Amino acid sequence: MSESPPTTPVCYRHPGRETYVRCTRCDRPICPECMREASVGHQCPECVNEGRRSVRPARTAFGGGAAGRHGYVTKALIAVNVLLMLLSIASDRGGDAAVGGSGFGGLMGGSTPLTNWGSVLGLAVFPDGTLGGIADGQWYRLITAMFLHYGVIHLLLNMWALWVLGRSLEANLGPLRFGALYLIGGLGGNVAAYLFSAQNSATAGASTAVFGLFAALIIIERKMGRDISQVIPILVINLVFTLTVPGISIPGHLGGLVVGALMALVLAYAPRGRRTLVQVVGAAVILLVLVGLVLVRTAYLLG
């Protein structure tokens, strides 16, 4: 009885190609086109893809994604603020913001139709006789106000602070958690401005969120065992300016500082085993409290 000649192995993905190389994971023959360099030998495309799915993505110390080191959210927030500043200038077609030397389009600090539309305002009668404000149902002002500014100088100061603070915090927290911190801190400052400012007083600016980032940076850095001696003096200087310079919203800045600190405590000290759940629940509780305060203030203004 004659023996059949040995069969030459062929690539499992390309049957017409002979090969003597096998995948180090599944042991199937693979041709040069299908070879993927591995730490030992070569692997086939399917095993490489399977390995990628089984590897857990890198996380920060607080459960966030490692993509935060690129600062995408920080850059996006700056871009949104700059874009709205340009739209604010464009909205001032009649140059009304120049009255009183404030500068055309709010370049030197004046209001524009866009800031009038989106600033924190409790309740007021507008020049055309209409009533408006948060108490009148314009709750969007609590969000839009943190992206609008009274002039380019106002914008530049806040964006510089956001750039310095945001990159560090986003790298430590991850994009989603940093974004939540910014928005909740800014919302907290705007709610405080609504609660404690005159009902016809308008305020706007990213500084409510920026003060929240100041507080968060101190808490996060301390949690990680880092030196914060350089941060404290900068915060103190900003607080002195807040309390002494006319026209600055003291409730807005202090409110952002307090709410940003609370959010940072939730993010930093959530137990490792249930970190995401505790962080989400903590953020939800803060938001519910803020909504409750807005409802109380609204009832008072309309009562």
Tab-separated table of C-alpha atoms in Angstrom:
chain	number	residue	atom	x	y	z
A	1	MET	CA	0.000	0.000	0.000
A	2	SER	CA	1.547	3.326	-1.068
A	3	GLU	CA	1.609	6.337	1.295
A	4	SER	CA	0.018	9.633	0.205
A	5	PRO	CA	2.509	12.512	-0.101
A	6	PRO	CA	2.513	15.017	2.793
A	7	THR	CA	0.207	18.012	2.311
A	8	THR	CA	1.852	21.444	2.286
A	9	PRO	CA	0.021	23.782	4.739
A	10	VAL	CA	-1.763	26.770	3.236
A	11	CYS	CA	-2.926	30.042	4.787
A	12	TYR	CA	-6.350	29.629	6.377
A	13	ARG	CA	-7.446	32.990	4.910
A	14	HIS	CA	-5.791	32.519	1.509
A	15	PRO	CA	-5.984	28.791	0.573
A	16	GLY	CA	-3.869	29.274	-2.551
A	17	ARG	CA	-0.797	30.398	-0.590
A	18	GLU	CA	1.577	27.883	0.919
A	19	THR	CA	3.130	28.740	4.278
A	20	TYR	CA	4.957	27.144	7.172
A	21	VAL	CA	4.314	29.984	9.635
A	22	ARG	CA	1.574	29.502	12.228
A	23	CYS	CA	-0.259	31.915	14.507
A	24	THR	CA	1.227	31.695	18.002
A	25	ARG	CA	-2.281	31.874	19.559
A	26	CYS	CA	-4.519	29.655	17.411
A	27	ASP	CA	-1.812	27.665	15.562
A	28	ARG	CA	-3.441	28.179	12.163
A	29	PRO	CA	-1.175	28.660	9.113
A	30	ILE	CA	-0.832	32.278	8.012
A	31	CYS	CA	0.796	33.836	4.945
A	32	PRO	CA	2.987	36.970	5.046
A	33	GLU	CA	-0.036	39.196	4.287
A	34	CYS	CA	-1.881	37.865	7.349
A	35	MET	CA	1.067	37.971	9.765
A	36	ARG	CA	0.825	40.472	12.598
A	37	GLU	CA	3.952	41.097	14.657
A	38	ALA	CA	3.547	39.921	18.272
A	39	SER	CA	5.802	39.903	21.334
A	40	VAL	CA	6.649	36.297	20.416
A	41	GLY	CA	6.281	35.212	16.792
A	42	HIS	CA	3.316	36.279	14.691
A	43	GLN	CA	-0.452	36.260	15.132
A	44	CYS	CA	-3.339	36.155	12.662
A	45	PRO	CA	-5.685	39.159	12.258
A	46	GLU	CA	-8.544	37.466	14.139
A	47	CYS	CA	-6.400	36.746	17.198
A	48	VAL	CA	-5.042	40.302	17.176
A	49	ASN	CA	-8.591	41.724	17.125
A	50	GLU	CA	-9.665	39.369	19.877
A	51	GLY	CA	-6.707	40.432	21.986
A	52	ARG	CA	-7.602	44.101	21.559
A	53	ARG	CA	-11.157	43.439	22.741
A	54	SER	CA	-9.940	41.617	25.831
A	55	VAL	CA	-7.535	44.368	26.933
A	56	ARG	CA	-9.150	46.814	29.341
A	57	PRO	CA	-8.745	50.459	28.292
A	58	ALA	CA	-6.430	52.549	30.423
A	59	ARG	CA	-8.186	54.519	33.176
A	60	THR	CA	-7.154	57.417	35.373
A	61	ALA	CA	-6.920	57.225	39.153
A	62	PHE	CA	-10.508	58.512	39.340
A	63	GLY	CA	-12.019	56.139	36.780
A	64	GLY	CA	-11.869	58.405	33.731
A	65	GLY	CA	-10.577	57.663	30.270
A	66	ALA	CA	-6.907	58.179	29.477
A	67	ALA	CA	-7.884	60.282	26.452
A	68	GLY	CA	-8.129	63.206	28.867
A	69	ARG	CA	-4.397	63.749	28.546
A	70	HIS	CA	-5.047	65.200	25.078
A	71	GLY	CA	-7.250	67.960	26.529
A	72	TYR	CA	-9.975	67.629	23.901
A	73	VAL	CA	-12.781	68.847	26.204
A	74	THR	CA	-10.730	71.809	27.420
A	75	LYS	CA	-10.007	72.838	23.831
A	76	ALA	CA	-13.648	72.357	22.839
A	77	LEU	CA	-14.868	74.530	25.719
A	78	ILE	CA	-12.442	77.295	24.767
A	79	ALA	CA	-13.562	77.049	21.143
A	80	VAL	CA	-17.237	77.376	22.140
A	81	ASN	CA	-16.513	80.431	24.306
A	82	VAL	CA	-14.525	82.115	21.541
A	83	LEU	CA	-17.188	81.340	18.942
A	84	LEU	CA	-19.913	82.841	21.113
A	85	MET	CA	-17.761	85.927	21.700
A	86	LEU	CA	-17.579	86.407	17.923
A	87	LEU	CA	-21.332	85.908	17.629
A	88	SER	CA	-21.851	88.366	20.483
A	89	ILE	CA	-19.838	91.024	18.658
A	90	ALA	CA	-21.702	90.276	15.425
A	91	SER	CA	-25.060	90.587	17.185
A	92	ASP	CA	-24.324	94.221	18.107
A	93	ARG	CA	-25.069	95.534	14.613
A	94	GLY	CA	-26.204	98.936	15.753
A	95	GLY	CA	-23.184	99.517	17.979
A	96	ASP	CA	-25.383	99.917	21.059
A	97	ALA	CA	-22.659	98.456	23.254
A	98	ALA	CA	-20.513	101.513	22.482
A	99	VAL	CA	-22.774	103.739	24.579
A	100	GLY	CA	-20.896	104.878	27.665
A	101	GLY	CA	-17.509	103.951	26.264
A	102	SER	CA	-17.949	100.226	26.677
A	103	GLY	CA	-16.543	99.462	23.236
A	104	PHE	CA	-18.174	98.363	19.995
A	105	GLY	CA	-19.577	94.849	20.172
A	106	GLY	CA	-18.547	94.530	23.775
A	107	LEU	CA	-14.842	94.579	22.913
A	108	MET	CA	-14.131	96.559	26.074
A	109	GLY	CA	-16.779	95.083	28.308
A	110	GLY	CA	-20.208	96.198	27.130
A	111	SER	CA	-23.320	94.088	26.794
A	112	THR	CA	-24.654	92.964	23.418
A	113	PRO	CA	-27.990	91.533	22.265
A	114	LEU	CA	-26.527	88.053	22.712
A	115	THR	CA	-25.392	88.647	26.290
A	116	ASN	CA	-28.747	90.245	27.045
A	117	TRP	CA	-30.421	87.091	25.740
A	118	GLY	CA	-28.238	84.562	27.561
A	119	SER	CA	-27.007	86.130	30.811
A	120	VAL	CA	-28.237	85.182	34.278
A	121	LEU	CA	-31.225	87.415	34.924
A	122	GLY	CA	-33.819	86.892	37.619
A	123	LEU	CA	-36.799	88.876	36.352
A	124	ALA	CA	-36.919	92.198	34.519
A	125	VAL	CA	-38.913	94.274	32.069
A	126	PHE	CA	-37.031	94.768	28.808
A	127	PRO	CA	-36.996	98.072	26.851
A	128	ASP	CA	-39.671	96.733	24.468
A	129	GLY	CA	-42.009	96.209	27.425
A	130	THR	CA	-41.746	92.414	27.580
A	131	LEU	CA	-41.023	90.508	30.765
A	132	GLY	CA	-38.141	88.052	30.870
A	133	GLY	CA	-35.687	86.205	33.047
A	134	ILE	CA	-35.183	82.850	34.712
A	135	ALA	CA	-38.268	83.330	36.869
A	136	ASP	CA	-40.255	83.830	33.663
A	137	GLY	CA	-39.221	80.361	32.446
A	138	GLN	CA	-35.934	81.191	30.711
A	139	TRP	CA	-33.962	78.514	32.543
A	140	TYR	CA	-31.563	78.200	29.632
A	141	ARG	CA	-29.820	81.306	30.997
A	142	LEU	CA	-28.324	79.176	33.789
A	143	ILE	CA	-26.331	77.323	31.100
A	144	THR	CA	-25.738	79.910	28.384
A	145	ALA	CA	-24.369	82.468	30.838
A	146	MET	CA	-21.246	80.371	31.480
A	147	PHE	CA	-20.274	80.654	27.794
A	148	LEU	CA	-20.885	84.383	27.276
A	149	HIS	CA	-18.592	87.295	28.172
A	150	TYR	CA	-18.713	91.053	28.508
A	151	GLY	CA	-15.854	91.886	26.201
A	152	VAL	CA	-12.674	90.367	24.846
A	153	ILE	CA	-10.603	91.100	27.954
A	154	HIS	CA	-13.169	89.280	30.085
A	155	LEU	CA	-12.992	86.350	27.669
A	156	LEU	CA	-9.186	86.214	27.524
A	157	LEU	CA	-8.781	86.174	31.312
A	158	ASN	CA	-11.230	83.300	31.705
A	159	MET	CA	-9.864	81.310	28.768
A	160	TRP	CA	-6.313	81.584	30.080
A	161	ALA	CA	-7.459	80.205	33.431
A	162	LEU	CA	-9.469	77.459	31.710
A	163	TRP	CA	-6.441	76.458	29.631
A	164	VAL	CA	-4.144	76.250	32.663
A	165	LEU	CA	-6.583	74.489	34.999
A	166	GLY	CA	-8.474	72.439	32.443
A	167	ARG	CA	-5.570	70.499	30.953
A	168	SER	CA	-4.408	69.245	34.338
A	169	LEU	CA	-7.873	68.339	35.580
A	170	GLU	CA	-8.942	66.676	32.345
A	171	ALA	CA	-5.790	64.540	32.324
A	172	ASN	CA	-6.502	63.403	35.897
A	173	LEU	CA	-10.269	62.960	35.632
A	174	GLY	CA	-10.822	61.947	32.025
A	175	PRO	CA	-12.963	63.801	29.455
A	176	LEU	CA	-16.455	62.897	30.722
A	177	ARG	CA	-15.801	63.559	34.396
A	178	PHE	CA	-13.995	66.805	33.634
A	179	GLY	CA	-16.838	67.958	31.401
A	180	ALA	CA	-19.346	67.192	34.164
A	181	LEU	CA	-17.209	69.088	36.670
A	182	TYR	CA	-17.058	72.167	34.446
A	183	LEU	CA	-20.774	72.231	33.687
A	184	ILE	CA	-21.968	71.524	37.226
A	185	GLY	CA	-19.538	74.038	38.731
A	186	GLY	CA	-20.625	76.686	36.237
A	187	LEU	CA	-24.282	75.879	36.850
A	188	GLY	CA	-23.752	76.133	40.600
A	189	GLY	CA	-22.245	79.589	40.237
A	190	ASN	CA	-25.100	80.766	38.024
A	191	VAL	CA	-27.685	79.396	40.442
A	192	ALA	CA	-25.958	81.289	43.264
A	193	ALA	CA	-26.040	84.459	41.155
A	194	TYR	CA	-29.758	83.908	40.594
A	195	LEU	CA	-30.349	83.373	44.319
A	196	PHE	CA	-28.369	86.263	45.739
A	197	SER	CA	-28.261	88.973	43.056
A	198	ALA	CA	-30.856	91.654	42.374
A	199	GLN	CA	-33.594	90.280	40.162
A	200	ASN	CA	-32.862	92.798	37.403
A	201	SER	CA	-29.067	92.356	37.567
A	202	ALA	CA	-27.518	90.499	34.603
A	203	THR	CA	-24.325	88.449	34.947
A	204	ALA	CA	-22.375	86.216	32.567
A	205	GLY	CA	-18.965	84.641	32.157
A	206	ALA	CA	-17.080	81.362	32.404
A	207	SER	CA	-15.625	82.468	35.745
A	208	THR	CA	-18.351	80.584	37.634
A	209	ALA	CA	-17.013	77.352	36.138
A	210	VAL	CA	-13.381	78.495	36.420
A	211	PHE	CA	-13.719	79.043	40.168
A	212	GLY	CA	-15.134	75.541	40.389
A	213	LEU	CA	-12.023	74.282	38.592
A	214	PHE	CA	-9.799	76.126	41.075
A	215	ALA	CA	-11.452	74.331	43.990
A	216	ALA	CA	-11.377	71.006	42.141
A	217	LEU	CA	-7.672	71.297	41.315
A	218	ILE	CA	-6.825	71.764	44.990
A	219	ILE	CA	-8.910	68.746	46.024
A	220	ILE	CA	-7.710	66.472	43.218
A	221	GLU	CA	-4.051	67.383	43.688
A	222	ARG	CA	-4.267	66.826	47.453
A	223	LYS	CA	-5.942	63.472	46.883
A	224	MET	CA	-3.018	62.478	44.662
A	225	GLY	CA	-0.506	63.655	47.260
A	226	ARG	CA	0.839	66.539	45.218
A	227	ASP	CA	1.995	69.973	46.307
A	228	ILE	CA	-0.679	72.691	46.024
A	229	SER	CA	1.336	75.572	47.471
A	230	GLN	CA	1.444	77.316	44.069
A	231	VAL	CA	-2.318	77.049	43.521
A	232	ILE	CA	-3.504	78.557	46.808
A	233	PRO	CA	-1.992	82.058	46.264
A	234	ILE	CA	-3.545	82.294	42.779
A	235	LEU	CA	-6.945	81.381	44.182
A	236	VAL	CA	-6.554	83.910	47.005
A	237	ILE	CA	-5.657	86.653	44.510
A	238	ASN	CA	-8.744	85.838	42.443
A	239	LEU	CA	-10.919	85.907	45.563
A	240	VAL	CA	-9.512	89.325	46.521
A	241	PHE	CA	-10.347	90.630	43.038
A	242	THR	CA	-13.829	89.136	43.330
A	243	LEU	CA	-14.489	90.903	46.621
A	244	THR	CA	-12.935	94.283	45.783
A	245	VAL	CA	-13.424	94.991	42.069
A	246	PRO	CA	-16.834	96.531	41.240
A	247	GLY	CA	-19.067	94.771	38.740
A	248	ILE	CA	-17.909	91.220	39.536
A	249	SER	CA	-20.574	88.731	40.573
A	250	ILE	CA	-19.534	87.699	44.082
A	251	PRO	CA	-22.337	85.103	44.436
A	252	GLY	CA	-21.460	83.638	41.041
A	253	HIS	CA	-17.773	83.185	41.834
A	254	LEU	CA	-18.298	81.868	45.353
A	255	GLY	CA	-21.134	79.623	44.222
A	256	GLY	CA	-18.967	78.115	41.496
A	257	LEU	CA	-16.178	77.619	44.029
A	258	VAL	CA	-18.424	75.771	46.499
A	259	VAL	CA	-20.270	73.608	43.973
A	260	GLY	CA	-17.050	72.813	42.101
A	261	ALA	CA	-15.501	71.697	45.395
A	262	LEU	CA	-18.498	69.474	46.173
A	263	MET	CA	-18.356	67.870	42.727
A	264	ALA	CA	-14.604	67.336	43.051
A	265	LEU	CA	-15.075	65.633	46.425
A	266	VAL	CA	-17.574	63.247	44.827
A	267	LEU	CA	-15.180	62.448	41.986
A	268	ALA	CA	-12.080	62.119	44.156
A	269	TYR	CA	-13.417	60.146	47.117
A	270	ALA	CA	-15.907	57.753	45.528
A	271	PRO	CA	-15.055	54.201	46.731
A	272	ARG	CA	-13.093	52.245	44.165
A	273	GLY	CA	-15.459	49.271	44.059
A	274	ARG	CA	-18.513	51.393	43.196
A	275	ARG	CA	-16.743	54.449	41.869
A	276	THR	CA	-18.815	55.212	38.773
A	277	LEU	CA	-22.146	54.579	40.518
A	278	VAL	CA	-21.267	56.845	43.441
A	279	GLN	CA	-19.965	59.557	41.125
A	280	VAL	CA	-23.130	59.517	39.005
A	281	VAL	CA	-25.428	59.498	42.036
A	282	GLY	CA	-23.404	62.268	43.704
A	283	ALA	CA	-23.603	64.455	40.596
A	284	ALA	CA	-27.348	63.789	40.337
A	285	VAL	CA	-27.882	64.809	43.973
A	286	ILE	CA	-25.994	68.077	43.442
A	287	LEU	CA	-28.082	68.811	40.345
A	288	LEU	CA	-31.335	68.078	42.184
A	289	VAL	CA	-30.359	70.433	45.000
A	290	LEU	CA	-29.549	73.177	42.485
A	291	VAL	CA	-32.871	72.689	40.712
A	292	GLY	CA	-34.657	72.841	44.058
A	293	LEU	CA	-32.958	76.147	44.894
A	294	VAL	CA	-33.971	77.587	41.527
A	295	LEU	CA	-37.584	76.587	42.165
A	296	VAL	CA	-37.534	78.234	45.592
A	297	ARG	CA	-36.087	81.473	44.210
A	298	THR	CA	-38.573	81.481	41.344
A	299	ALA	CA	-41.499	81.004	43.711
A	300	TYR	CA	-40.230	83.938	45.792
A	301	LEU	CA	-39.898	86.274	42.794
A	302	LEU	CA	-43.326	85.384	41.452
A	303	GLY	CA	-45.012	85.306	44.868
